[in-house]
GROMACS .gro file of C-alpha atoms in nm:
model
  350
    1MET     CA    1   1.823  -3.014   0.196
    2SER     CA    2   1.662  -3.105  -0.099
    3LYS     CA    3   1.545  -2.840  -0.334
    4ALA     CA    4   1.099  -2.950  -0.280
    5GLU     CA    5   1.207  -2.866   0.097
    6PHE     CA    6   1.411  -2.565   0.104
    7GLY     CA    7   1.054  -2.495  -0.125
    8ALA     CA    8   0.837  -2.568   0.139
    9VAL     CA    9   1.050  -2.375   0.407
   10ILE     CA   10   1.040  -2.085   0.141
   11ILE     CA   11   0.616  -2.125   0.084
   12ALA     CA   12   0.626  -2.147   0.475
   13VAL     CA   13   0.759  -1.875   0.541
   14TRP     CA   14   0.596  -1.653   0.263
   15THR     CA   15   0.278  -1.809   0.454
   16LEU     CA   16   0.342  -1.722   0.753
   17SER     CA   17   0.484  -1.365   0.681
   18ILE     CA   18   0.121  -1.311   0.525
   19TRP     CA   19  -0.063  -1.448   0.808
   20ALA     CA   20   0.161  -1.167   1.041
   21LEU     CA   21   0.063  -0.893   0.807
   22SER     CA   22  -0.297  -0.994   0.843
   23MET     CA   23  -0.287  -0.992   1.270
   24THR     CA   24  -0.141  -0.701   1.296
   25ALA     CA   25  -0.398  -0.536   1.059
   26THR     CA   26  -0.627  -0.683   1.300
   27SER     CA   27  -0.465  -0.560   1.591
   28GLN     CA   28  -0.417  -0.177   1.423
   29SER     CA   29  -0.796  -0.216   1.328
   30ARG     CA   30  -0.895  -0.262   1.729
   31GLY     CA   31  -0.712   0.078   1.823
   32ASN     CA   32  -0.421  -0.083   1.942
   33LYS     CA   33  -0.086  -0.010   1.898
   34ALA     CA   34   0.103  -0.329   1.674
   35PHE     CA   35   0.417  -0.584   1.757
   36LEU     CA   36   0.665  -0.323   1.536
   37GLU     CA   37   0.422  -0.007   1.575
   38ARG     CA   38   0.567  -0.038   1.970
   39ILE     CA   39   0.961  -0.104   1.817
   40CYS     CA   40   0.946   0.242   1.616
   41TRP     CA   41   0.752   0.470   1.862
   42ARG     CA   42   1.040   0.574   2.029
   43TRP     CA   43   1.213   0.617   1.668
   44ALA     CA   44   0.905   0.862   1.551
   45ARG     CA   45   0.877   1.095   1.861
   46VAL     CA   46   1.275   1.174   1.737
   47ARG     CA   47   1.150   1.195   1.396
   48ALA     CA   48   0.826   1.419   1.478
   49GLU     CA   49   1.035   1.687   1.685
   50THR     CA   50   1.289   1.689   1.436
   51ARG     CA   51   1.049   1.739   1.159
   52ARG     CA   52   0.862   1.996   1.398
   53THR     CA   53   1.195   2.151   1.442
   54LYS     CA   54   1.197   2.227   1.070
   55LEU     CA   55   0.871   2.353   1.065
   56GLU     CA   56   0.895   2.639   1.275
   57ARG     CA   57   1.216   2.722   1.131
   58ASP     CA   58   1.002   2.701   0.775
   59VAL     CA   59   0.773   2.908   0.908
   60ARG     CA   60   0.979   3.208   1.017
   61GLU     CA   61   1.203   3.179   0.755
   62SER     CA   62   0.881   3.260   0.542
   63ASP     CA   63   0.715   3.654   0.435
   64LEU     CA   64   0.384   3.457   0.452
   65ALA     CA   65   0.277   3.285   0.733
   66THR     CA   66   0.288   3.398   1.098
   67LEU     CA   67   0.419   3.112   1.377
   68PRO     CA   68   0.134   2.842   1.488
   69ASP     CA   69   0.034   2.870   1.871
   70ASP     CA   70   0.188   2.579   2.101
   71ARG     CA   71  -0.169   2.383   2.071
   72THR     CA   72  -0.149   2.401   1.726
   73LEU     CA   73   0.224   2.289   1.726
   74ASP     CA   74   0.117   2.017   1.999
   75TYR     CA   75  -0.076   1.894   1.804
   76LEU     CA   76   0.057   1.844   1.450
   77GLN     CA   77   0.370   1.649   1.669
   78ARG     CA   78   0.146   1.408   1.823
   79GLU     CA   79  -0.059   1.294   1.458
   80ASP     CA   80   0.269   1.310   1.333
   81VAL     CA   81   0.436   1.091   1.555
   82LEU     CA   82   0.120   0.832   1.489
   83TYR     CA   83   0.223   0.919   1.155
   84GLN     CA   84   0.599   0.806   1.125
   85ALA     CA   85   0.493   0.527   1.377
   86SER     CA   86   0.290   0.370   1.162
   87LYS     CA   87   0.462   0.465   0.774
   88LYS     CA   88   0.814   0.208   0.966
   89ALA     CA   89   0.563  -0.047   1.060
   90LEU     CA   90   0.418  -0.075   0.777
   91ALA     CA   91   0.745  -0.057   0.567
   92VAL     CA   92   0.872  -0.309   0.787
   93LYS     CA   93   0.567  -0.558   0.737
   94MET     CA   94   0.649  -0.565   0.373
   95VAL     CA   95   0.972  -0.652   0.343
   96VAL     CA   96   0.953  -1.027   0.421
   97PRO     CA   97   0.606  -1.080   0.245
   98VAL     CA   98   0.726  -0.887  -0.075
   99ALA     CA   99   1.048  -1.109  -0.093
  100SER     CA  100   0.958  -1.428  -0.037
  101SER     CA  101   0.611  -1.407  -0.208
  102VAL     CA  102   0.896  -1.405  -0.503
  103SER     CA  103   1.102  -1.673  -0.349
  104ALA     CA  104   0.759  -1.899  -0.316
  105GLY     CA  105   0.667  -1.816  -0.693
  106GLY     CA  106   0.945  -1.907  -0.821
  107ALA     CA  107   0.920  -2.245  -0.580
  108LEU     CA  108   0.588  -2.357  -0.742
  109ALA     CA  109   0.650  -2.305  -1.101
  110ALA     CA  110   0.971  -2.499  -1.058
  111LEU     CA  111   0.741  -2.758  -0.900
  112VAL     CA  112   0.500  -2.728  -1.194
  113MET     CA  113   0.719  -2.707  -1.455
  114GLN     CA  114   0.862  -3.092  -1.364
  115ARG     CA  115   0.534  -3.257  -1.270
  116THR     CA  116   0.326  -3.145  -1.496
  117SER     CA  117   0.263  -3.319  -1.723
  118TRP     CA  118  -0.004  -3.115  -1.978
  119ARG     CA  119   0.285  -2.985  -2.231
  120VAL     CA  120   0.056  -2.770  -2.414
  121TRP     CA  121  -0.079  -2.555  -2.056
  122ARG     CA  122   0.282  -2.607  -1.935
  123ASP     CA  123   0.414  -2.288  -1.938
  124VAL     CA  124   0.128  -2.084  -1.875
  125LEU     CA  125   0.087  -2.313  -1.573
  126ALA     CA  126   0.416  -2.141  -1.415
  127ILE     CA  127   0.366  -1.889  -1.564
  128ALA     CA  128   0.044  -1.890  -1.323
  129THR     CA  129   0.233  -1.994  -1.026
  130LEU     CA  130   0.473  -1.793  -1.060
  131LEU     CA  131   0.276  -1.456  -1.019
  132ALA     CA  132   0.041  -1.598  -0.773
  133PRO     CA  133   0.205  -1.559  -0.482
  134MET     CA  134   0.279  -1.192  -0.547
  135ALA     CA  135  -0.030  -1.103  -0.670
  136THR     CA  136  -0.156  -1.252  -0.366
  137THR     CA  137   0.145  -1.030  -0.183
  138PHE     CA  138  -0.008  -0.720  -0.337
  139VAL     CA  139  -0.402  -0.731  -0.260
  140ILE     CA  140  -0.339  -0.882   0.118
  141SER     CA  141  -0.094  -0.582   0.158
  142TRP     CA  142  -0.307  -0.296  -0.009
  143LEU     CA  143  -0.656  -0.431   0.222
  144VAL     CA  144  -0.447  -0.430   0.535
  145GLY     CA  145  -0.274  -0.085   0.445
  146HIS     CA  146  -0.642   0.041   0.371
  147GLN     CA  147  -0.728  -0.085   0.743
  148GLY     CA  148  -0.478  -0.016   0.925
  149LYS     CA  149  -0.608   0.347   0.786
  150GLN     CA  150  -0.904   0.253   1.052
  151ARG     CA  151  -0.772   0.371   1.349
  152TRP     CA  152  -0.546   0.692   1.140
  153THR     CA  153  -0.756   0.882   1.011
  154THR     CA  154  -0.773   1.167   1.198
  155GLU     CA  155  -0.369   1.124   1.123
  156ILE     CA  156  -0.405   1.107   0.781
  157VAL     CA  157  -0.589   1.421   0.764
  158ALA     CA  158  -0.334   1.636   0.919
  159ALA     CA  159   0.006   1.434   0.764
  160THR     CA  160  -0.209   1.573   0.430
  161ALA     CA  161  -0.315   1.895   0.612
  162ARG     CA  162   0.064   1.963   0.735
  163ARG     CA  163   0.208   1.811   0.361
  164ALA     CA  164  -0.020   2.157   0.194
  165TYR     CA  165   0.138   2.405   0.448
  166LEU     CA  166   0.481   2.365   0.384
  167ALA     CA  167   0.370   2.330   0.004
  168LEU     CA  168   0.254   2.651   0.028
  169LEU     CA  169   0.506   2.835   0.248
  170ASN     CA  170   0.754   2.997   0.012
  171PRO     CA  171   0.477   3.156  -0.286
  172PRO     CA  172   0.559   3.011  -0.639
  173ASP     CA  173   0.830   3.195  -0.859
  174VAL     CA  174   0.643   3.332  -1.161
  175SER     CA  175   0.912   3.544  -1.265
  176GLY     CA  176   1.009   3.301  -1.525
  177ARG     CA  177   1.403   3.217  -1.434
  178GLU     CA  178   1.472   2.897  -1.566
  179PRO     CA  179   1.305   2.580  -1.373
  180SER     CA  180   1.576   2.428  -1.060
  181SER     CA  181   1.662   2.087  -1.198
  182GLU     CA  182   1.452   1.859  -0.946
  183ALA     CA  183   1.119   1.943  -1.102
  184PRO     CA  184   1.229   2.110  -1.443
  185PHE     CA  185   0.899   1.984  -1.633
  186ASN     CA  186   0.634   2.106  -1.415
  187SER     CA  187   0.450   2.507  -1.342
  188PRO     CA  188   0.597   2.581  -0.982
  189GLN     CA  189   0.226   2.559  -0.806
  190VAL     CA  190   0.189   2.236  -0.911
  191THR     CA  191   0.362   2.118  -0.560
  192ALA     CA  192   0.077   2.322  -0.411
  193VAL     CA  193  -0.251   2.194  -0.618
  194ARG     CA  194  -0.167   1.870  -0.615
  195ALA     CA  195  -0.093   1.878  -0.162
  196LEU     CA  196  -0.432   2.056  -0.180
  197GLU     CA  197  -0.577   1.814  -0.380
  198GLU     CA  198  -0.439   1.532  -0.123
  199PHE     CA  199  -0.571   1.724   0.184
  200ALA     CA  200  -0.920   1.737  -0.001
  201ILE     CA  201  -0.937   1.371  -0.066
  202ALA     CA  202  -0.801   1.321   0.323
  203LEU     CA  203  -1.125   1.508   0.438
  204GLU     CA  204  -1.351   1.320   0.241
  205LYS     CA  205  -1.273   0.980   0.360
  206TYR     CA  206  -1.281   1.096   0.739
  207ALA     CA  207  -1.576   1.229   0.623
  208MET     CA  208  -1.724   0.890   0.545
  209GLN     CA  209  -1.469   0.723   0.812
  210ARG     CA  210  -1.721   0.937   1.053
  211ALA     CA  211  -2.070   0.822   0.815
  212LEU     CA  212  -2.159   0.514   0.931
  213PRO     CA  213  -1.920   0.451   1.262
  214ASP     CA  214  -2.150   0.193   1.330
  215GLY     CA  215  -2.223   0.063   0.980
  216ARG     CA  216  -2.610   0.130   0.981
  217ASN     CA  217  -2.713   0.503   1.157
  218PRO     CA  218  -2.537   0.807   0.906
  219MET     CA  219  -2.408   1.129   1.119
  220PRO     CA  220  -2.490   1.414   0.852
  221GLN     CA  221  -2.325   1.632   1.029
  222VAL     CA  222  -1.987   1.508   1.027
  223VAL     CA  223  -2.018   1.449   0.666
  224ALA     CA  224  -2.141   1.819   0.628
  225GLN     CA  225  -1.859   2.024   0.803
  226TYR     CA  226  -1.561   1.773   0.703
  227SER     CA  227  -1.708   1.805   0.313
  228SER     CA  228  -1.696   2.171   0.302
  229ALA     CA  229  -1.452   2.200   0.444
  230ALA     CA  230  -1.298   1.959   0.128
  231ALA     CA  231  -1.489   2.143  -0.060
  232LEU     CA  232  -1.349   2.459   0.087
  233VAL     CA  233  -0.969   2.307   0.008
  234ARG     CA  234  -1.077   2.234  -0.362
  235GLU     CA  235  -1.194   2.649  -0.436
  236LEU     CA  236  -0.874   2.743  -0.244
  237ARG     CA  237  -0.685   2.491  -0.505
  238ASP     CA  238  -0.790   2.706  -0.810
  239ASP     CA  239  -0.750   3.032  -0.707
  240VAL     CA  240  -0.300   2.853  -0.634
  241GLU     CA  241  -0.411   2.818  -1.032
  242LEU     CA  242  -0.479   3.037  -1.157
  243ASP     CA  243  -0.428   3.333  -0.986
  244ARG     CA  244  -0.062   3.170  -0.817
  245ILE     CA  245   0.027   3.502  -0.582
  246ASP     CA  246  -0.282   3.553  -0.432
  247GLY     CA  247  -0.383   3.246  -0.386
  248ALA     CA  248  -0.121   3.111  -0.250
  249LYS     CA  249  -0.117   3.411  -0.037
  250ARG     CA  250  -0.558   3.292   0.042
  251ALA     CA  251  -0.441   2.921   0.085
  252LEU     CA  252  -0.192   2.897   0.349
  253LEU     CA  253  -0.400   3.144   0.550
  254GLU     CA  254  -0.744   2.920   0.521
  255VAL     CA  255  -0.561   2.580   0.549
  256GLU     CA  256  -0.341   2.768   0.917
  257ARG     CA  257  -0.698   2.855   1.040
  258ILE     CA  258  -0.818   2.463   0.919
  259LEU     CA  259  -0.535   2.309   1.122
  260LYS     CA  260  -0.583   2.544   1.445
  261VAL     CA  261  -0.944   2.403   1.416
  262LEU     CA  262  -0.809   2.040   1.395
  263ALA     CA  263  -0.652   2.112   1.769
  264SER     CA  264  -0.819   2.262   1.912
  265GLY     CA  265  -1.161   2.077   1.866
  266ARG     CA  266  -1.406   2.295   1.762
  267MET     CA  267  -1.560   2.145   1.451
  268GLN     CA  268  -1.836   2.292   1.370
  269ASP     CA  269  -1.590   2.571   1.283
  270LEU     CA  270  -1.383   2.355   0.971
  271ALA     CA  271  -1.594   2.528   0.726
  272PRO     CA  272  -1.784   2.853   0.713
  273ASN     CA  273  -2.078   2.708   0.500
  274ASN     CA  274  -2.153   2.399   0.538
  275VAL     CA  275  -2.247   2.205   0.231
  276ALA     CA  276  -2.530   1.870   0.221
  277ALA     CA  277  -2.363   1.610   0.297
  278GLY     CA  278  -2.587   1.390   0.100
  279ASP     CA  279  -2.392   1.471  -0.270
  280LEU     CA  280  -2.063   1.333  -0.062
  281LEU     CA  281  -2.297   1.009   0.075
  282ARG     CA  282  -2.443   0.928  -0.285
  283SER     CA  283  -2.138   0.989  -0.473
  284HIS     CA  284  -2.013   0.706  -0.214
  285HIS     CA  285  -2.272   0.454  -0.248
  286GLU     CA  286  -2.222   0.457  -0.667
  287ARG     CA  287  -1.853   0.457  -0.650
  288LYS     CA  288  -1.960   0.151  -0.348
  289ALA     CA  289  -2.219   0.004  -0.660
  290TRP     CA  290  -1.949   0.017  -0.916
  291ARG     CA  291  -1.657  -0.146  -0.767
  292GLY     CA  292  -1.946  -0.431  -0.652
  293GLN     CA  293  -1.979  -0.445  -1.019
  294MET     CA  294  -1.693  -0.458  -1.101
  295LEU     CA  295  -1.599  -0.710  -0.857
  296ARG     CA  296  -1.882  -0.962  -1.008
  297GLY     CA  297  -1.786  -0.964  -1.337
  298LEU     CA  298  -1.490  -1.047  -1.251
  299ALA     CA  299  -1.541  -1.331  -1.060
  300PHE     CA  300  -1.777  -1.462  -1.380
  301THR     CA  301  -1.517  -1.353  -1.590
  302LEU     CA  302  -1.269  -1.621  -1.366
  303CYS     CA  303  -1.539  -1.868  -1.336
  304LEU     CA  304  -1.614  -1.886  -1.696
  305ALA     CA  305  -1.232  -1.886  -1.786
  306GLY     CA  306  -1.186  -2.193  -1.551
  307ILE     CA  307  -1.439  -2.395  -1.789
  308VAL     CA  308  -1.299  -2.310  -2.068
  309PHE     CA  309  -0.987  -2.404  -1.964
  310ALA     CA  310  -1.095  -2.710  -1.827
  311LEU     CA  311  -1.299  -2.817  -2.114
  312ALA     CA  312  -0.993  -2.757  -2.395
  313SER     CA  313  -0.789  -2.981  -2.096
  314SER     CA  314  -1.063  -3.238  -2.084
  315ALA     CA  315  -1.128  -3.245  -1.715
  316VAL     CA  316  -1.435  -3.217  -1.670
  317GLY     CA  317  -1.385  -3.253  -1.286
  318ILE     CA  318  -1.253  -2.972  -1.250
  319ALA     CA  319  -1.510  -2.819  -1.554
  320LEU     CA  320  -1.808  -2.939  -1.327
  321ALA     CA  321  -1.658  -2.780  -0.989
  322THR     CA  322  -1.594  -2.456  -1.194
  323ALA     CA  323  -1.955  -2.459  -1.288
  324ALA     CA  324  -2.080  -2.526  -0.908
  325ALA     CA  325  -1.856  -2.213  -0.783
  326ALA     CA  326  -1.952  -1.945  -1.102
  327GLY     CA  327  -2.327  -2.125  -0.882
  328LEU     CA  328  -2.254  -2.035  -0.581
  329VAL     CA  329  -2.132  -1.686  -0.706
  330ALA     CA  330  -2.477  -1.595  -0.846
  331ALA     CA  331  -2.620  -1.708  -0.588
  332TRP     CA  332  -2.438  -1.479  -0.347
  333ASP     CA  333  -2.403  -1.186  -0.451
  334LYS     CA  334  -2.797  -1.312  -0.466
  335ILE     CA  335  -2.817  -1.336  -0.144
  336LEU     CA  336  -2.673  -0.988  -0.100
  337ARG     CA  337  -2.859  -0.846  -0.320
  338ILE     CA  338  -3.163  -0.936  -0.074
  339SER     CA  339  -2.949  -0.851   0.218
  340VAL     CA  340  -2.943  -0.482   0.152
  341ASP     CA  341  -3.117  -0.202   0.299
  342PRO     CA  342  -3.368  -0.052   0.064
  343ASP     CA  343  -3.322   0.267   0.206
  344GLY     CA  344  -2.982   0.196   0.230
  345ASN     CA  345  -2.880   0.468  -0.109
  346ARG     CA  346  -3.060   0.735   0.017
  347PRO     CA  347  -2.872   1.029   0.102
  348ALA     CA  348  -2.894   1.163   0.427
  349ASN     CA  349  -2.943   1.500   0.490
  350GLY     CA  350  -3.081   1.493   0.837
   0.00000   0.00000   0.00000
């Protein structure tokens, strides 16, 4: 097998792995278990049972918490099975695309070095082709991971709640002793503060996932409940930072109460005081608009760079094609702006 044929095989393997990764993400978003998740399911159940046993042991050894009821423990175990299966399957799915992207980039770079007569731009093109498969794999992997989480939203909330609960089981050591070797430069409450922040972010993401289930009609009560819970968790995070012992005790009891509410299904009891749902929706629309502006700016920048590169290499045809691409981007941007609902940026308060 020649080097060209070997490079073609590597590129084909990389392309097929990317295709398989995208197809399994589509299966996830439709509510189905992907092939690798079915393979990892039995392992995930065993792993979840082991983690439940460890959680019960940690709670019994803690002086602050009381052992949750069986319904709460069953809920955490059920969600943990989903978490373990999704995490393991995603890690396995990433191995082949990442490994093959490096080889594919090397094969493309070698091809450019052999067949490109532009001595000035040859090295630049080789580096670009070397990095292009890696960048493409990274972007697709990020999109696949984000798309796959559309189905696993409740599991993400339960996983972050569990992490915060475990971080709060033991009060931080504030006696002034020498710090441990695991995290010698962190304050003793840093782990709990970070876990509570991740829990708050997960609650907000769940609120936004359920805010517009059909893409148009908002659900302000759902957003209000979960955004209120996120605000409560952030208040607990501040208490842990400011009043480490008493704040950790209060945060532990509140997180335990939230876990019981999630297990019971009575979402109306998630937060004692609802906040306006419009605040979270408004910030979401602002972040979405900012990301859209960044993407439009990046698209125009790439088109402009392509025109400059084409003109510098005297490739008039490439320059015209790049200019046409810039025109298409502008036209598409105009179409998107026209098609946006004029009431889409209004916060839904009722």
